[in-house]
C-alpha positions as YAML, in Angstrom:
chain: A
units: angstrom
residues:
- id: 1
  name: MET
  ca: [0.23, 0.57, -0.10]
- id: 2
  name: ALA
  ca: [1.73, 3.48, -1.26]
- id: 3
  name: ASN
  ca: [1.05, 6.95, 0.85]
- id: 4
  name: GLU
  ca: [0.58, 10.05, -0.45]
- id: 5
  name: SER
  ca: [4.39, 10.52, -1.33]
- id: 6
  name: GLY
  ca: [4.05, 6.80, -3.35]
- id: 7
  name: ARG
  ca: [6.09, 5.23, -1.13]
- id: 8
  name: LEU
  ca: [5.23, 1.76, -0.70]
- id: 9
  name: LYS
  ca: [5.22, 1.21, 3.27]
- id: 10
  name: VAL
  ca: [6.43, -1.87, 4.71]
- id: 11
  name: LEU
  ca: [3.62, -3.69, 6.51]
- id: 12
  name: LYS
  ca: [4.64, -5.31, 9.89]
- id: 13
  name: THR
  ca: [4.24, -9.29, 9.98]
- id: 14
  name: TYR
  ca: [3.48, -9.98, 13.76]
- id: 15
  name: LYS
  ca: [4.87, -13.44, 14.65]
- id: 16
  name: LEU
  ca: [4.15, -15.75, 17.19]
- id: 17
  name: PHE
  ca: [5.69, -15.58, 21.03]
- id: 18
  name: ILE
  ca: [7.38, -19.27, 22.06]
- id: 19
  name: GLY
  ca: [9.84, -19.78, 24.12]
- id: 20
  name: GLY
  ca: [10.77, -15.91, 25.08]
- id: 21
  name: LYS
  ca: [11.62, -15.72, 21.32]
- id: 22
  name: PHE
  ca: [9.29, -14.08, 17.88]
- id: 23
  name: PRO
  ca: [9.36, -17.07, 15.55]
- id: 24
  name: ARG
  ca: [7.12, -17.16, 12.17]
- id: 25
  name: THR
  ca: [5.19, -19.92, 11.99]
- id: 26
  name: GLU
  ca: [6.61, -23.32, 10.87]
- id: 27
  name: SER
  ca: [3.96, -23.85, 8.16]
- id: 28
  name: GLY
  ca: [4.36, -20.03, 6.39]
- id: 29
  name: ARG
  ca: [0.96, -19.11, 6.57]
- id: 30
  name: TYR
  ca: [-0.66, -16.08, 7.32]
- id: 31
  name: LEU
  ca: [-3.57, -13.38, 7.98]
- id: 32
  name: VAL
  ca: [-4.07, -10.13, 7.15]
- id: 33
  name: ALA
  ca: [-4.99, -7.72, 10.05]
- id: 34
  name: SER
  ca: [-7.58, -5.08, 8.14]
- id: 35
  name: LYS
  ca: [-8.70, -1.41, 9.54]
- id: 36
  name: LYS
  ca: [-12.10, -0.96, 9.83]
- id: 37
  name: SER
  ca: [-13.40, 2.10, 8.10]
- id: 38
  name: GLY
  ca: [-16.19, 4.23, 6.15]
- id: 39
  name: LYS
  ca: [-14.76, 3.27, 2.84]
- id: 40
  name: SER
  ca: [-16.41, 0.43, 0.52]
- id: 41
  name: GLN
  ca: [-12.67, -1.73, 1.36]
- id: 42
  name: PRO
  ca: [-10.89, -2.34, 4.27]
- id: 43
  name: ILE
  ca: [-7.23, -0.90, 4.23]
- id: 44
  name: HIS
  ca: [-4.80, -3.49, 5.13]
- id: 45
  name: VAL
  ca: [-2.88, -2.36, 7.79]
- id: 46
  name: ALA
  ca: [-0.14, -5.62, 8.77]
- id: 47
  name: ASN
  ca: [-0.25, -9.21, 8.54]
- id: 48
  name: TYR
  ca: [0.09, -11.79, 11.24]
- id: 49
  name: CYS
  ca: [0.93, -15.54, 11.50]
- id: 50
  name: GLN
  ca: [-1.30, -17.92, 11.53]
- id: 51
  name: ALA
  ca: [-0.49, -20.79, 14.12]
- id: 52
  name: SER
  ca: [-0.03, -24.70, 12.95]
- id: 53
  name: ARG
  ca: [-0.27, -27.43, 15.15]
- id: 54
  name: LYS
  ca: [3.31, -27.60, 15.13]
- id: 55
  name: ASP
  ca: [4.00, -24.22, 16.50]
- id: 56
  name: LEU
  ca: [1.37, -25.46, 19.29]
- id: 57
  name: ARG
  ca: [3.38, -28.41, 20.41]
- id: 58
  name: ASP
  ca: [6.44, -26.16, 20.44]
- id: 59
  name: ALA
  ca: [4.85, -23.70, 22.61]
- id: 60
  name: VAL
  ca: [4.11, -26.77, 25.02]
- id: 61
  name: ARG
  ca: [7.34, -28.04, 24.40]
- id: 62
  name: ALA
  ca: [8.56, -24.47, 25.93]
- id: 63
  name: ALA
  ca: [5.84, -24.24, 28.92]
- id: 64
  name: ARG
  ca: [7.02, -27.37, 30.26]
- id: 65
  name: LYS
  ca: [10.73, -26.45, 30.32]
- id: 66
  name: ALA
  ca: [10.20, -22.83, 32.04]
- id: 67
  name: GLN
  ca: [7.43, -24.42, 34.32]
- id: 68
  name: SER
  ca: [9.29, -25.86, 37.42]
- id: 69
  name: GLY
  ca: [11.46, -23.00, 37.48]
- id: 70
  name: TRP
  ca: [8.87, -20.45, 37.24]
- id: 71
  name: GLN
  ca: [7.05, -23.03, 40.28]
- id: 72
  name: ASN
  ca: [9.80, -22.12, 42.38]
- id: 73
  name: SER
  ca: [10.22, -18.25, 41.86]
- id: 74
  name: SER
  ca: [9.43, -16.80, 45.39]
- id: 75
  name: ALA
  ca: [5.48, -15.59, 45.51]
- id: 76
  name: TYR
  ca: [7.26, -11.98, 45.97]
- id: 77
  name: LEU
  ca: [9.15, -12.21, 43.01]
- id: 78
  name: LYS
  ca: [6.20, -13.17, 40.86]
- id: 79
  name: GLY
  ca: [4.09, -10.20, 41.92]
- id: 80
  name: GLN
  ca: [6.68, -7.78, 41.49]
- id: 81
  name: ILE
  ca: [7.10, -9.63, 37.78]
- id: 82
  name: LEU
  ca: [3.20, -9.40, 37.14]
- id: 83
  name: TYR
  ca: [4.11, -5.36, 37.95]
- id: 84
  name: ARG
  ca: [6.70, -4.99, 36.12]
- id: 85
  name: ILE
  ca: [4.77, -6.08, 33.21]
- id: 86
  name: ALA
  ca: [2.17, -3.75, 34.15]
- id: 87
  name: GLU
  ca: [4.69, -1.37, 34.07]
- id: 88
  name: MET
  ca: [5.68, -2.10, 30.73]
- id: 89
  name: LEU
  ca: [1.82, -2.27, 29.23]
- id: 90
  name: GLU
  ca: [1.38, 1.57, 30.74]
- id: 91
  name: SER
  ca: [4.23, 2.59, 29.09]
- id: 92
  name: ARG
  ca: [3.43, 1.59, 25.57]
- id: 93
  name: GLU
  ca: [-0.14, 2.28, 25.85]
- id: 94
  name: ASP
  ca: [-0.23, 4.11, 22.55]
- id: 95
  name: THR
  ca: [0.50, 1.22, 20.76]
- id: 96
  name: PHE
  ca: [-2.24, -0.88, 22.17]
- id: 97
  name: ARG
  ca: [-4.48, 1.57, 21.64]
- id: 98
  name: GLU
  ca: [-3.53, 1.73, 18.04]
- id: 99
  name: GLU
  ca: [-4.00, -1.69, 17.58]
- id: 100
  name: LEU
  ca: [-7.68, -1.75, 19.36]
- id: 101
  name: ARG
  ca: [-8.57, 1.25, 17.07]
- id: 102
  name: ILE
  ca: [-7.93, -1.20, 13.83]
- id: 103
  name: THR
  ca: [-10.71, -3.55, 15.05]
- id: 104
  name: GLY
  ca: [-13.17, -0.78, 14.70]
- id: 105
  name: MET
  ca: [-13.36, 0.65, 18.37]
- id: 106
  name: THR
  ca: [-13.87, 4.22, 19.70]
- id: 107
  name: ARG
  ca: [-11.42, 5.87, 21.34]
- id: 108
  name: GLU
  ca: [-13.01, 6.18, 24.66]
- id: 109
  name: LYS
  ca: [-13.74, 2.41, 24.78]
- id: 110
  name: VAL
  ca: [-10.14, 2.04, 23.59]
- id: 111
  name: ALA
  ca: [-8.76, 4.49, 26.49]
- id: 112
  name: LYS
  ca: [-11.52, 2.66, 29.16]
- id: 113
  name: GLU
  ca: [-9.59, -1.39, 28.09]
- id: 114
  name: VAL
  ca: [-6.03, -0.26, 28.29]
- id: 115
  name: ALA
  ca: [-6.12, 1.17, 31.29]
- id: 116
  name: ALA
  ca: [-8.63, -1.50, 32.84]
- id: 117
  name: SER
  ca: [-6.07, -5.00, 31.52]
- id: 118
  name: VAL
  ca: [-2.81, -2.56, 33.52]
- id: 119
  name: ASP
  ca: [-4.99, -2.44, 36.61]
- id: 120
  name: ARG
  ca: [-6.14, -5.98, 36.27]
- id: 121
  name: LEU
  ca: [-2.05, -7.11, 36.00]
- id: 122
  name: VAL
  ca: [-1.61, -4.88, 39.32]
- id: 123
  name: TYR
  ca: [-4.27, -6.76, 40.76]
- id: 124
  name: PHE
  ca: [-3.62, -10.15, 40.41]
- id: 125
  name: ALA
  ca: [0.10, -9.17, 41.40]
- id: 126
  name: GLY
  ca: [-1.03, -8.81, 44.54]
- id: 127
  name: TRP
  ca: [-2.85, -11.80, 45.21]
- id: 128
  name: SER
  ca: [0.80, -13.86, 44.41]
- id: 129
  name: ASP
  ca: [2.00, -13.44, 48.35]
- id: 130
  name: LYS
  ca: [-1.61, -13.79, 49.87]
- id: 131
  name: LEU
  ca: [-3.36, -17.28, 48.38]
- id: 132
  name: SER
  ca: [-1.75, -19.08, 50.40]
- id: 133
  name: ALA
  ca: [-2.82, -17.85, 53.36]
- id: 134
  name: VAL
  ca: [-6.25, -17.32, 52.21]
- id: 135
  name: PHE
  ca: [-6.60, -20.11, 50.50]
- id: 136
  name: SER
  ca: [-4.26, -23.08, 52.20]
- id: 137
  name: SER
  ca: [-5.56, -24.56, 55.54]
- id: 138
  name: VAL
  ca: [-5.03, -26.58, 58.64]
- id: 139
  name: ASN
  ca: [-7.61, -29.48, 58.81]
- id: 140
  name: PRO
  ca: [-8.45, -30.85, 62.16]
- id: 141
  name: VAL
  ca: [-8.53, -34.53, 62.19]
- id: 142
  name: SER
  ca: [-9.44, -36.81, 64.73]
- id: 143
  name: SER
  ca: [-6.26, -38.40, 64.89]
- id: 144
  name: PRO
  ca: [-1.92, -37.92, 66.11]
- id: 145
  name: HIS
  ca: [-1.93, -36.54, 62.61]
- id: 146
  name: TRP
  ca: [-1.24, -32.77, 61.54]
- id: 147
  name: ASN
  ca: [-3.18, -32.27, 58.39]
- id: 148
  name: THR
  ca: [-2.35, -28.99, 55.72]
- id: 149
  name: THR
  ca: [-3.85, -28.52, 52.74]
- id: 150
  name: SER
  ca: [-1.71, -25.84, 50.58]
- id: 151
  name: LEU
  ca: [-1.60, -24.84, 46.63]
- id: 152
  name: GLU
  ca: [0.31, -25.84, 43.95]
- id: 153
  name: PRO
  ca: [0.02, -25.06, 40.01]
- id: 154
  name: SER
  ca: [-1.21, -27.60, 37.85]
- id: 155
  name: GLY
  ca: [1.98, -27.37, 35.26]
- id: 156
  name: VAL
  ca: [0.99, -26.44, 31.76]
- id: 157
  name: VAL
  ca: [-2.20, -24.68, 31.44]
- id: 158
  name: GLY
  ca: [-3.91, -23.60, 27.67]
- id: 159
  name: LEU
  ca: [-5.61, -20.14, 27.62]
- id: 160
  name: ILE
  ca: [-8.29, -19.83, 24.95]
- id: 161
  name: CYS
  ca: [-9.12, -15.76, 24.86]
- id: 162
  name: PRO
  ca: [-12.35, -14.19, 24.51]
- id: 163
  name: ASP
  ca: [-13.09, -12.60, 20.53]
- id: 164
  name: GLU
  ca: [-14.06, -9.07, 22.63]
- id: 165
  name: PRO
  ca: [-12.57, -7.51, 24.79]
- id: 166
  name: GLY
  ca: [-8.97, -8.71, 23.15]
- id: 167
  name: LEU
  ca: [-6.70, -7.24, 25.52]
- id: 168
  name: LEU
  ca: [-8.06, -7.23, 28.86]
- id: 169
  name: GLY
  ca: [-9.62, -10.79, 28.25]
- id: 170
  name: LEU
  ca: [-5.70, -12.21, 27.46]
- id: 171
  name: VAL
  ca: [-4.38, -10.16, 30.36]
- id: 172
  name: THR
  ca: [-6.72, -11.32, 33.04]
- id: 173
  name: MET
  ca: [-6.44, -15.06, 32.04]
- id: 174
  name: VAL
  ca: [-2.58, -15.45, 31.48]
- id: 175
  name: SER
  ca: [-2.39, -12.93, 35.53]
- id: 176
  name: ALA
  ca: [-4.98, -15.10, 36.54]
- id: 177
  name: ALA
  ca: [-2.85, -18.24, 35.59]
- id: 178
  name: ILE
  ca: [0.84, -17.45, 35.92]
- id: 179
  name: VAL
  ca: [0.58, -15.61, 39.43]
- id: 180
  name: THR
  ca: [0.50, -19.50, 41.46]
- id: 181
  name: GLY
  ca: [3.61, -20.96, 38.97]
- id: 182
  name: ASN
  ca: [1.86, -21.86, 35.91]
- id: 183
  name: SER
  ca: [2.86, -21.29, 32.49]
- id: 184
  name: VAL
  ca: [0.89, -20.92, 29.63]
- id: 185
  name: VAL
  ca: [-0.19, -21.61, 25.91]
- id: 186
  name: VAL
  ca: [-2.01, -18.89, 24.87]
- id: 187
  name: LEU
  ca: [-4.13, -18.68, 21.70]
- id: 188
  name: ALA
  ca: [-5.15, -15.67, 20.99]
- id: 189
  name: SER
  ca: [-8.05, -13.44, 20.36]
- id: 190
  name: GLU
  ca: [-9.73, -13.66, 16.52]
- id: 191
  name: ASN
  ca: [-10.40, -10.39, 16.45]
- id: 192
  name: SER
  ca: [-7.84, -8.57, 17.73]
- id: 193
  name: PRO
  ca: [-4.48, -10.96, 17.54]
- id: 194
  name: LEU
  ca: [-2.17, -7.95, 17.37]
- id: 195
  name: VAL
  ca: [-2.56, -6.64, 20.68]
- id: 196
  name: ALA
  ca: [-1.61, -10.00, 21.64]
- id: 197
  name: ILE
  ca: [1.95, -10.04, 19.86]
- id: 198
  name: SER
  ca: [2.19, -6.76, 21.26]
- id: 199
  name: LEU
  ca: [1.91, -8.03, 24.96]
- id: 200
  name: GLY
  ca: [4.25, -10.40, 23.79]
- id: 201
  name: GLU
  ca: [6.57, -8.19, 22.73]
- id: 202
  name: ALA
  ca: [5.89, -6.08, 26.18]
- id: 203
  name: LEU
  ca: [6.73, -9.42, 28.29]
- id: 204
  name: ALA
  ca: [10.22, -9.92, 26.42]
- id: 205
  name: THR
  ca: [11.24, -6.94, 28.33]
- id: 206
  name: SER
  ca: [9.19, -7.74, 31.74]
- id: 207
  name: ASP
  ca: [11.56, -10.17, 33.47]
- id: 208
  name: VAL
  ca: [9.36, -12.40, 32.94]
- id: 209
  name: PRO
  ca: [11.89, -15.96, 32.15]
- id: 210
  name: ALA
  ca: [11.18, -17.30, 28.90]
- id: 211
  name: GLY
  ca: [8.41, -20.26, 27.89]
- id: 212
  name: VAL
  ca: [6.31, -19.17, 31.14]
- id: 213
  name: VAL
  ca: [4.11, -17.26, 28.21]
- id: 214
  name: ASN
  ca: [3.66, -18.64, 24.94]
- id: 215
  name: ILE
  ca: [1.16, -16.60, 22.52]
- id: 216
  name: LEU
  ca: [-0.23, -17.76, 19.35]
- id: 217
  name: THR
  ca: [-2.25, -16.22, 16.61]
- id: 218
  name: GLY
  ca: [-4.37, -18.36, 14.61]
- id: 219
  name: LEU
  ca: [-8.17, -20.57, 14.37]
- id: 220
  name: ARG
  ca: [-9.36, -21.64, 17.25]
- id: 221
  name: LYS
  ca: [-10.72, -24.40, 14.87]
- id: 222
  name: GLU
  ca: [-7.36, -25.79, 13.78]
- id: 223
  name: LEU
  ca: [-5.97, -25.68, 17.25]
- id: 224
  name: VAL
  ca: [-8.68, -26.59, 20.18]
- id: 225
  name: PRO
  ca: [-8.70, -29.89, 19.25]
- id: 226
  name: VAL
  ca: [-4.92, -29.85, 19.73]
- id: 227
  name: PHE
  ca: [-5.02, -28.25, 23.06]
- id: 228
  name: ALA
  ca: [-7.91, -30.68, 23.90]
- id: 229
  name: SER
  ca: [-5.70, -33.93, 23.03]
- id: 230
  name: HIS
  ca: [-2.25, -32.82, 24.28]
- id: 231
  name: MET
  ca: [-1.09, -35.11, 26.59]
- id: 232
  name: ASP
  ca: [1.23, -32.71, 28.32]
- id: 233
  name: VAL
  ca: [-1.07, -29.90, 29.15]
- id: 234
  name: ASN
  ca: [-2.45, -30.22, 32.70]
- id: 235
  name: ALA
  ca: [-5.25, -27.84, 32.76]
- id: 236
  name: VAL
  ca: [-7.01, -25.66, 30.02]
- id: 237
  name: VAL
  ca: [-9.00, -22.43, 30.64]
- id: 238
  name: ASP
  ca: [-11.85, -21.55, 27.54]
- id: 239
  name: GLY
  ca: [-12.94, -18.09, 27.94]
- id: 240
  name: SER
  ca: [-14.12, -17.57, 24.21]
- id: 241
  name: GLY
  ca: [-17.82, -18.69, 25.27]
- id: 242
  name: ASP
  ca: [-18.14, -20.79, 22.46]
- id: 243
  name: PRO
  ca: [-20.59, -23.67, 22.64]
- id: 244
  name: GLU
  ca: [-18.59, -25.91, 20.48]
- id: 245
  name: VAL
  ca: [-14.97, -25.23, 22.23]
- id: 246
  name: GLN
  ca: [-16.54, -26.10, 24.96]
- id: 247
  name: ALA
  ca: [-17.74, -29.40, 23.65]
- id: 248
  name: THR
  ca: [-14.02, -29.94, 22.29]
- id: 249
  name: PHE
  ca: [-12.01, -30.06, 25.12]
- id: 250
  name: ALA
  ca: [-15.21, -32.06, 26.69]
- id: 251
  name: GLU
  ca: [-14.18, -34.79, 24.82]
- id: 252
  name: GLY
  ca: [-10.72, -34.27, 24.37]
- id: 253
  name: ARG
  ca: [-10.64, -34.57, 27.93]
- id: 254
  name: ALA
  ca: [-11.92, -38.45, 28.48]
- id: 255
  name: SER
  ca: [-8.58, -39.71, 27.15]
- id: 256
  name: ASN
  ca: [-6.06, -37.20, 29.72]
- id: 257
  name: VAL
  ca: [-8.51, -36.20, 32.44]
- id: 258
  name: LYS
  ca: [-7.28, -32.43, 32.40]
- id: 259
  name: ARG
  ca: [-8.29, -30.04, 34.70]
- id: 260
  name: ALA
  ca: [-10.73, -27.61, 32.45]
- id: 261
  name: ALA
  ca: [-12.45, -24.86, 32.86]
- id: 262
  name: ALA
  ca: [-15.03, -22.17, 31.30]
- id: 263
  name: TRP
  ca: [-15.47, -18.62, 31.83]
- id: 264
  name: THR
  ca: [-18.50, -17.51, 30.47]
- id: 265
  name: LEU
  ca: [-18.27, -14.13, 30.75]
- id: 266
  name: SER
  ca: [-19.95, -11.26, 28.31]
- id: 267
  name: GLU
  ca: [-18.09, -8.41, 26.97]
- id: 268
  name: SER
  ca: [-19.23, -5.66, 29.84]
- id: 269
  name: ASP
  ca: [-18.70, -8.85, 32.87]
- id: 270
  name: TRP
  ca: [-14.77, -8.77, 32.00]
- id: 271
  name: PHE
  ca: [-14.66, -5.16, 33.00]
- id: 272
  name: LYS
  ca: [-16.22, -6.13, 36.46]
- id: 273
  name: ASN
  ca: [-15.24, -7.52, 39.53]
- id: 274
  name: SER
  ca: [-16.50, -10.51, 38.19]
- id: 275
  name: ALA
  ca: [-13.80, -11.19, 35.93]
- id: 276
  name: GLU
  ca: [-11.20, -10.52, 38.65]
- id: 277
  name: ASP
  ca: [-12.83, -13.00, 41.62]
- id: 278
  name: PRO
  ca: [-9.89, -14.70, 43.29]
- id: 279
  name: TYR
  ca: [-11.34, -18.13, 42.96]
- id: 280
  name: ARG
  ca: [-11.16, -17.99, 39.24]
- id: 281
  name: ILE
  ca: [-6.89, -18.54, 39.87]
- id: 282
  name: LEU
  ca: [-7.93, -22.40, 41.39]
- id: 283
  name: ASP
  ca: [-9.34, -23.15, 38.23]
- id: 284
  name: THR
  ca: [-5.30, -23.79, 37.69]
- id: 285
  name: VAL
  ca: [-3.96, -25.22, 41.34]
- id: 286
  name: GLU
  ca: [-4.54, -28.50, 42.37]
- id: 287
  name: PHE
  ca: [-4.78, -29.02, 46.37]
- id: 288
  name: LYS
  ca: [-2.30, -30.83, 47.99]
- id: 289
  name: THR
  ca: [-3.20, -32.41, 51.35]
- id: 290
  name: ALA
  ca: [-0.27, -33.98, 53.30]
- id: 291
  name: TRP
  ca: [-0.38, -35.84, 57.10]
- id: 292
  name: HIS
  ca: [2.54, -35.48, 59.63]
- id: 293
  name: PRO
  ca: [2.24, -37.79, 62.42]
- id: 294
  name: THR
  ca: [2.51, -35.90, 65.91]
- id: 295
  name: ALA
  ca: [2.95, -37.54, 69.71]
- id: 296
  name: TYR
  ca: [0.72, -38.62, 71.80]
...
């Protein structure tokens, strides 16, 4: 596309974010991002990768490699890193606003979503060192034992983001999953894929260990069955609100018994307190109960 000076503009190709790097899809496929306008034809503004099944498998491999180290990081450090992501997102807010505007959103709506995304990261960062105090317990038992229940991350978690809001839904699901020590493989919104990779660019400079967050752009109908059947994905959270996605997960879980949760939120609900309910964090944790004998 040429600009007014006649110069051919070089359009950005948004790559995937896997293992802390930005590879192109191994399939070589790409999709077109177009800006909606009052003109008869949308304006071609960028290209982005259409992830393949192999890209997903590579992302799961990277997530597994990073997960144990992230789990063993202190709660304080996890909270500091989530807060750092919020700092980076706010410092790049102009980029995120422009990419959300491509979808046809108004300036007021875009500003609201970017601000809410920053606040949501800060909110979940604050939970990092409070989860064990709130949700762990010492259990009364009628035997000479010290019985405790504590939280452990599920491991590698697959996240299916809602189409709207593209940025806030992504940020909410990622922060709720990684704050406990999970690593994640994210399938971004089909309506707002560019902000997902821009978030990856912010993550790359936010002290997040490589592989803790992996972001794919592409088509749900192609990749959701792989999320459902992959034997090294320990849990999946579906925020798409798509009944077909939920049915696919229900079928896939029959062979590998992974945890699965569905966040059935409307677009407006993602901005409300219901989206930041701390119980959503528990969708990707396991409760471990230990028995220790005590002296009579």
